Amino acid sequence: MLADECAPSHAESLTQSLGYAHGYADEIRHMLDEGNLDSERAAQLVQAIHNMILVALDDLYELDDIQQEMDAVEEMQGLTDEELFSAITCPPFGL
């Protein structure tokens, strides 16, 4: 199943992105602790944190989509043949 193949890579990418963001935040914290704030470097780090959070959100959304697919498959596996046929051929109520 595609979901099983993609999930680990998205989870790894999410972990890496958040790790980079954490490292950049630590660098800002160290600058502040030392009272040695380089405003240009701090701005670069803030932008880098922002970028890593956006990358992490993309991976998080992908993982959520994968989970929804897995939930749908699990739900379909519990249906009888008649229920499955009806789910495929009959439009949902309200359409």
JSON list of C-alpha atoms in Angstrom, two decimals:
[
{"chain": "A", "resi": 1, "resn": "MET", "atom": "CA", "xyz": [0.00, 0.00, 0.00]},
{"chain": "A", "resi": 2, "resn": "LEU", "atom": "CA", "xyz": [1.30, 3.44, -0.91]},
{"chain": "A", "resi": 3, "resn": "ALA", "atom": "CA", "xyz": [0.53, 4.83, 2.54]},
{"chain": "A", "resi": 4, "resn": "ASP", "atom": "CA", "xyz": [2.81, 2.26, 4.17]},
{"chain": "A", "resi": 5, "resn": "GLU", "atom": "CA", "xyz": [5.65, 3.17, 1.81]},
{"chain": "A", "resi": 6, "resn": "CYS", "atom": "CA", "xyz": [5.37, 6.97, 2.18]},
{"chain": "A", "resi": 7, "resn": "ALA", "atom": "CA", "xyz": [4.72, 7.41, 5.88]},
{"chain": "A", "resi": 8, "resn": "PRO", "atom": "CA", "xyz": [8.26, 6.65, 7.11]},
{"chain": "A", "resi": 9, "resn": "SER", "atom": "CA", "xyz": [9.87, 9.15, 4.76]},
{"chain": "A", "resi": 10, "resn": "HIS", "atom": "CA", "xyz": [7.40, 11.88, 5.75]},
{"chain": "A", "resi": 11, "resn": "ALA", "atom": "CA", "xyz": [7.93, 11.09, 9.43]},
{"chain": "A", "resi": 12, "resn": "GLU", "atom": "CA", "xyz": [11.71, 11.25, 8.97]},
{"chain": "A", "resi": 13, "resn": "SER", "atom": "CA", "xyz": [11.48, 14.54, 7.09]},
{"chain": "A", "resi": 14, "resn": "LEU", "atom": "CA", "xyz": [9.21, 15.96, 9.80]},
{"chain": "A", "resi": 15, "resn": "THR", "atom": "CA", "xyz": [11.71, 14.95, 12.47]},
{"chain": "A", "resi": 16, "resn": "GLN", "atom": "CA", "xyz": [14.62, 16.49, 10.55]},
{"chain": "A", "resi": 17, "resn": "SER", "atom": "CA", "xyz": [12.79, 19.76, 9.89]},
{"chain": "A", "resi": 18, "resn": "LEU", "atom": "CA", "xyz": [11.81, 20.18, 13.51]},
{"chain": "A", "resi": 19, "resn": "GLY", "atom": "CA", "xyz": [15.35, 19.28, 14.57]},
{"chain": "A", "resi": 20, "resn": "TYR", "atom": "CA", "xyz": [16.81, 21.99, 12.36]},
{"chain": "A", "resi": 21, "resn": "ALA", "atom": "CA", "xyz": [14.27, 24.53, 13.66]},
{"chain": "A", "resi": 22, "resn": "HIS", "atom": "CA", "xyz": [15.21, 23.57, 17.22]},
{"chain": "A", "resi": 23, "resn": "GLY", "atom": "CA", "xyz": [18.89, 24.00, 16.46]},
{"chain": "A", "resi": 24, "resn": "TYR", "atom": "CA", "xyz": [18.31, 27.44, 14.95]},
{"chain": "A", "resi": 25, "resn": "ALA", "atom": "CA", "xyz": [16.26, 28.46, 17.99]},
{"chain": "A", "resi": 26, "resn": "ASP", "atom": "CA", "xyz": [19.07, 27.26, 20.26]},
{"chain": "A", "resi": 27, "resn": "GLU", "atom": "CA", "xyz": [21.52, 29.43, 18.35]},
{"chain": "A", "resi": 28, "resn": "ILE", "atom": "CA", "xyz": [19.30, 32.48, 18.93]},
{"chain": "A", "resi": 29, "resn": "ARG", "atom": "CA", "xyz": [18.99, 31.57, 22.62]},
{"chain": "A", "resi": 30, "resn": "HIS", "atom": "CA", "xyz": [22.78, 31.33, 22.94]},
{"chain": "A", "resi": 31, "resn": "MET", "atom": "CA", "xyz": [23.20, 34.75, 21.33]},
{"chain": "A", "resi": 32, "resn": "LEU", "atom": "CA", "xyz": [20.68, 36.23, 23.77]},
{"chain": "A", "resi": 33, "resn": "ASP", "atom": "CA", "xyz": [22.24, 34.47, 26.78]},
{"chain": "A", "resi": 34, "resn": "GLU", "atom": "CA", "xyz": [25.66, 35.86, 25.87]},
{"chain": "A", "resi": 35, "resn": "GLY", "atom": "CA", "xyz": [24.28, 39.32, 25.15]},
{"chain": "A", "resi": 36, "resn": "ASN", "atom": "CA", "xyz": [25.95, 39.11, 21.77]},
{"chain": "A", "resi": 37, "resn": "LEU", "atom": "CA", "xyz": [23.00, 39.53, 19.43]},
{"chain": "A", "resi": 38, "resn": "ASP", "atom": "CA", "xyz": [23.87, 39.84, 15.77]},
{"chain": "A", "resi": 39, "resn": "SER", "atom": "CA", "xyz": [20.62, 41.21, 14.34]},
{"chain": "A", "resi": 40, "resn": "GLU", "atom": "CA", "xyz": [21.41, 40.12, 10.78]},
{"chain": "A", "resi": 41, "resn": "ARG", "atom": "CA", "xyz": [22.23, 36.57, 11.87]},
{"chain": "A", "resi": 42, "resn": "ALA", "atom": "CA", "xyz": [19.16, 36.49, 14.13]},
{"chain": "A", "resi": 43, "resn": "ALA", "atom": "CA", "xyz": [16.95, 37.53, 11.21]},
{"chain": "A", "resi": 44, "resn": "GLN", "atom": "CA", "xyz": [18.45, 34.76, 9.09]},
{"chain": "A", "resi": 45, "resn": "LEU", "atom": "CA", "xyz": [17.82, 32.24, 11.85]},
{"chain": "A", "resi": 46, "resn": "VAL", "atom": "CA", "xyz": [14.22, 33.38, 12.31]},
{"chain": "A", "resi": 47, "resn": "GLN", "atom": "CA", "xyz": [13.65, 32.99, 8.56]},
{"chain": "A", "resi": 48, "resn": "ALA", "atom": "CA", "xyz": [15.27, 29.56, 8.65]},
{"chain": "A", "resi": 49, "resn": "ILE", "atom": "CA", "xyz": [13.01, 28.52, 11.55]},
{"chain": "A", "resi": 50, "resn": "HIS", "atom": "CA", "xyz": [10.00, 29.76, 9.60]},
{"chain": "A", "resi": 51, "resn": "ASN", "atom": "CA", "xyz": [11.06, 27.77, 6.53]},
{"chain": "A", "resi": 52, "resn": "MET", "atom": "CA", "xyz": [11.63, 24.59, 8.54]},
{"chain": "A", "resi": 53, "resn": "ILE", "atom": "CA", "xyz": [8.21, 24.93, 10.18]},
{"chain": "A", "resi": 54, "resn": "LEU", "atom": "CA", "xyz": [6.59, 25.22, 6.73]},
{"chain": "A", "resi": 55, "resn": "VAL", "atom": "CA", "xyz": [8.42, 22.10, 5.57]},
{"chain": "A", "resi": 56, "resn": "ALA", "atom": "CA", "xyz": [7.35, 20.30, 8.74]},
{"chain": "A", "resi": 57, "resn": "LEU", "atom": "CA", "xyz": [3.73, 21.35, 8.18]},
{"chain": "A", "resi": 58, "resn": "ASP", "atom": "CA", "xyz": [3.82, 19.92, 4.66]},
{"chain": "A", "resi": 59, "resn": "ASP", "atom": "CA", "xyz": [5.03, 16.59, 6.03]},
{"chain": "A", "resi": 60, "resn": "LEU", "atom": "CA", "xyz": [2.48, 16.70, 8.82]},
{"chain": "A", "resi": 61, "resn": "TYR", "atom": "CA", "xyz": [-0.33, 17.26, 6.30]},
{"chain": "A", "resi": 62, "resn": "GLU", "atom": "CA", "xyz": [0.96, 14.35, 4.21]},
{"chain": "A", "resi": 63, "resn": "LEU", "atom": "CA", "xyz": [0.99, 12.10, 7.28]},
{"chain": "A", "resi": 64, "resn": "ASP", "atom": "CA", "xyz": [-2.56, 13.20, 8.12]},
{"chain": "A", "resi": 65, "resn": "ASP", "atom": "CA", "xyz": [-3.68, 12.35, 4.58]},
{"chain": "A", "resi": 66, "resn": "ILE", "atom": "CA", "xyz": [-2.03, 8.94, 4.87]},
{"chain": "A", "resi": 67, "resn": "GLN", "atom": "CA", "xyz": [-3.78, 8.32, 8.19]},
{"chain": "A", "resi": 68, "resn": "GLN", "atom": "CA", "xyz": [-7.14, 9.25, 6.66]},
{"chain": "A", "resi": 69, "resn": "GLU", "atom": "CA", "xyz": [-6.54, 6.77, 3.82]},
{"chain": "A", "resi": 70, "resn": "MET", "atom": "CA", "xyz": [-5.62, 4.04, 6.29]},
{"chain": "A", "resi": 71, "resn": "ASP", "atom": "CA", "xyz": [-8.72, 4.79, 8.37]},
{"chain": "A", "resi": 72, "resn": "ALA", "atom": "CA", "xyz": [-10.92, 4.60, 5.24]},
{"chain": "A", "resi": 73, "resn": "VAL", "atom": "CA", "xyz": [-9.41, 1.24, 4.24]},
{"chain": "A", "resi": 74, "resn": "GLU", "atom": "CA", "xyz": [-9.92, -0.09, 7.75]},
{"chain": "A", "resi": 75, "resn": "GLU", "atom": "CA", "xyz": [-13.54, 1.09, 7.72]},
{"chain": "A", "resi": 76, "resn": "MET", "atom": "CA", "xyz": [-14.15, -0.54, 4.33]},
{"chain": "A", "resi": 77, "resn": "GLN", "atom": "CA", "xyz": [-12.69, -3.84, 5.51]},
{"chain": "A", "resi": 78, "resn": "GLY", "atom": "CA", "xyz": [-15.44, -4.05, 8.13]},
{"chain": "A", "resi": 79, "resn": "LEU", "atom": "CA", "xyz": [-18.26, -3.69, 5.58]},
{"chain": "A", "resi": 80, "resn": "THR", "atom": "CA", "xyz": [-20.32, -6.57, 4.24]},
{"chain": "A", "resi": 81, "resn": "ASP", "atom": "CA", "xyz": [-20.36, -7.08, 0.47]},
{"chain": "A", "resi": 82, "resn": "GLU", "atom": "CA", "xyz": [-23.76, -5.40, 0.27]},
{"chain": "A", "resi": 83, "resn": "GLU", "atom": "CA", "xyz": [-22.63, -2.39, 2.33]},
{"chain": "A", "resi": 84, "resn": "LEU", "atom": "CA", "xyz": [-19.48, -2.04, 0.26]},
{"chain": "A", "resi": 85, "resn": "PHE", "atom": "CA", "xyz": [-21.44, -2.19, -3.02]},
{"chain": "A", "resi": 86, "resn": "SER", "atom": "CA", "xyz": [-23.88, 0.40, -1.70]},
{"chain": "A", "resi": 87, "resn": "ALA", "atom": "CA", "xyz": [-21.03, 2.67, -0.56]},
{"chain": "A", "resi": 88, "resn": "ILE", "atom": "CA", "xyz": [-19.48, 2.50, -4.03]},
{"chain": "A", "resi": 89, "resn": "THR", "atom": "CA", "xyz": [-22.63, 2.89, -6.12]},
{"chain": "A", "resi": 90, "resn": "CYS", "atom": "CA", "xyz": [-24.96, 5.11, -4.08]},
{"chain": "A", "resi": 91, "resn": "PRO", "atom": "CA", "xyz": [-24.25, 8.83, -3.66]},
{"chain": "A", "resi": 92, "resn": "PRO", "atom": "CA", "xyz": [-24.09, 10.08, -0.08]},
{"chain": "A", "resi": 93, "resn": "PHE", "atom": "CA", "xyz": [-27.21, 11.69, 1.33]},
{"chain": "A", "resi": 94, "resn": "GLY", "atom": "CA", "xyz": [-27.50, 15.40, 0.78]},
{"chain": "A", "resi": 95, "resn": "LEU", "atom": "CA", "xyz": [-25.98, 15.45, -2.69]}
]
